[in-house]
């Protein structure tokens, strides 16, 4: 028995010894002892490796044995070091700056720079290199760091020093704003199938958070004609080796150097025009195969980029199986600022352990492009120390410790109570202008009201009205929530007090599932589908121009509504409403001036004179169903909720409404069906984005209907209006609603500054050019068309509009629209 026990222990310890890994670490620098950040380190003949951090430090876990390690940094000679690992080892790594040769190239005066021939060869092989690897899998590690470099003492009159300290910044208004890491397995199959699984995720200061690091967004391929960098610009950027790159770039041959058996050409990339959507910097091309070896390219705010001033992209490709070269390291360096705040950041991705001949099982790829595992954010520090391929810097280590400490303090009831006491202080001026919110962080609930100033409006039906919004929100278990709103309303002219309320329960975030009930008395816009005229706009137009354009009716109602995603890309919503609908007459005729040539119009949606009733009082029981279909919609699955990424195909919306006669004395009897096809963000490379929609509908039963049951359109005939999806800029929102059939279409193209960016003054303003056309035909109006051109910035757009077939003629108008 003792012998068996001894044999078992011997085998156990032998296996442990053989499986033990040791740590190899070092610092990469040049001969002048300047550190070399983002140096890639990998085992020769494999894609297993790591990257040096921003301090040049690297670490690699290795089994006992002999290794040939390859060190590569852009602009430096490749270094191969032979190391023998028998324990933890530290080695010095000193790299030499690359010395470039002209290599059989004779540059003559007035002759074409040899860089052009190299680029032409790279362009010819571009598509082949883009598609030569049919499928692959690799391990990915992404680390993102954003630092605040400077901040004002005050912002909008508020002293923000305490706020900065509360998020872990030092007294010099500097420090790490955001730090995150993620590890995932990334799988790809041509032409564009993706399956990524995030196994671990870490966000400094948020132990329950998941990083938004995603290899799909981070991977950039200059083999593509247009490089699309997510959320950076409405338009794409032309690759230096795109099919038409010669139209956008000039090239300069810097020299060549030898790396193993390959000669590498260094080419300077120079934009032909200052404000094109292009890169500047260097691209390294392997001779004969004409592959990309590495890049050091930058975008500046000369291009139409948002949020940052510069973005620098460094890439290093590494050879893997069968002379396939794959991306081993990619780094974003960016700087920017907003107002007086300045920041900088780095996102680094390490891609290793490639399998370029994977055997994916059937149905491995589907519409889910990324899955974040439920336990991804629960890994401890020991796990991260063993799995992260890139060492943390001392500053990053301190940030994790500091923000973990801050989080512990913030999670205490004492801290939450102190924050609530400060936030809940009554400040009369602030309450008057912005409203008031009382929060109870510990109980995850809040209540409040909107601004009393913005709750005060005027219309000709009630006179001056006070219509505040009182709200209550409670977050329940599993991040479900309950929201309650109450809208009391008092008209000072008609002396009527009314109220309505709404309760909505969000019970499944992944399926966007909700159940709601609302009811009470509402003064409702006749254009029930869109709410054609915002009350504030109507207040000013009535008082200062005698244009009482808002038309209202009274509705005493109860409504039950719900919605839920049935499956990916299939969303069903519906409602049932019972209402007692009463017409209203004008009771107030106030204006800020005489306006002798103008008269108030009746409170009805028709072009009639006189203060006439718009309809007879009635009761209505109505049903509504809407099915939205996004074909092959891609999505990200997180433990807490799903993120829809959209679809390459047009989306479809099906709608059905019914008026039910007889039940509870309901007088309505109609059936309506409609269909809409649309795409809201079709990217067209450097040409910008395009959106369109086409809709048609018909009442195939219209035995008994009232105006509010008609099909309404998003229109406006005032100078300043709110932008609608599928809206008309100069169409009266009431006159052309239909109770029969209709066809409408909308198309809009945003050039994203393609033309205005060539004009220096407009370039600095970053204005975007927009053109579009809207079309409507029905039994009420035939072939109404409006074409427009506009410029926009921050959601504010100035439009010049030309209409056709409107009120027996054509007209031209100017509109200012707001999308916020």
mmCIF file of N, CA and C in Angstrom, residues 10-22 63-64:
data_model
loop_
_atom_site.group_PDB
_atom_site.id
_atom_site.type_symbol
_atom_site.label_atom_id
_atom_site.label_comp_id
_atom_site.label_asym_id
_atom_site.label_seq_id
_atom_site.Cartn_x
_atom_site.Cartn_y
_atom_site.Cartn_z
ATOM 1 N N UNK A 10 4.705 10.179 -6.719
ATOM 2 C CA UNK A 10 5.799 10.432 -7.664
ATOM 3 C C UNK A 10 5.261 10.854 -9.012
ATOM 4 N N UNK A 11 4.249 10.137 -9.492
ATOM 5 C CA UNK A 11 3.641 10.483 -10.773
ATOM 6 C C UNK A 11 3.022 11.876 -10.727
ATOM 7 N N UNK A 12 2.346 12.181 -9.605
ATOM 8 C CA UNK A 12 1.701 13.482 -9.471
ATOM 9 C C UNK A 12 2.719 14.607 -9.544
ATOM 10 N N UNK A 13 3.789 14.496 -8.766
ATOM 11 C CA UNK A 13 4.786 15.561 -8.739
ATOM 12 C C UNK A 13 5.565 15.634 -10.041
ATOM 13 N N UNK A 14 5.738 14.488 -10.714
ATOM 14 C CA UNK A 14 6.392 14.497 -12.023
ATOM 15 C C UNK A 14 5.567 15.277 -13.024
ATOM 16 N N UNK A 15 4.238 15.027 -13.035
ATOM 17 C CA UNK A 15 3.349 15.750 -13.946
ATOM 18 C C UNK A 15 3.345 17.239 -13.644
ATOM 19 N N UNK A 16 3.349 17.571 -12.344
ATOM 20 C CA UNK A 16 3.372 18.986 -11.987
ATOM 21 C C UNK A 16 4.649 19.652 -12.464
ATOM 22 N N UNK A 17 5.751 18.934 -12.357
ATOM 23 C CA UNK A 17 7.029 19.502 -12.774
ATOM 24 C C UNK A 17 7.048 19.735 -14.272
ATOM 25 N N UNK A 18 6.539 18.753 -15.016
ATOM 26 C CA UNK A 18 6.531 18.891 -16.465
ATOM 27 C C UNK A 18 5.581 19.977 -16.930
ATOM 28 N N UNK A 19 4.484 20.194 -16.170
ATOM 29 C CA UNK A 19 3.486 21.174 -16.610
ATOM 30 C C UNK A 19 3.785 22.572 -16.100
ATOM 31 N N UNK A 20 4.823 22.713 -15.244
ATOM 32 C CA UNK A 20 5.095 24.021 -14.665
ATOM 33 C C UNK A 20 5.596 24.979 -15.731
ATOM 34 N N UNK A 21 5.100 26.197 -15.682
ATOM 35 C CA UNK A 21 5.562 27.232 -16.585
ATOM 36 C C UNK A 21 6.374 28.260 -15.818
ATOM 37 N N UNK A 22 7.292 28.884 -16.560
ATOM 38 C CA UNK A 22 8.146 29.898 -15.967
ATOM 39 C C UNK A 22 7.901 31.231 -16.667
ATOM 40 N N UNK A 63 7.119 27.049 -21.034
ATOM 41 C CA UNK A 63 7.560 25.798 -20.430
ATOM 42 C C UNK A 63 9.084 25.730 -20.457
ATOM 43 N N UNK A 64 9.626 24.821 -19.725
ATOM 44 C CA UNK A 64 11.076 24.612 -19.706
ATOM 45 C C UNK A 64 11.536 24.201 -21.103
#
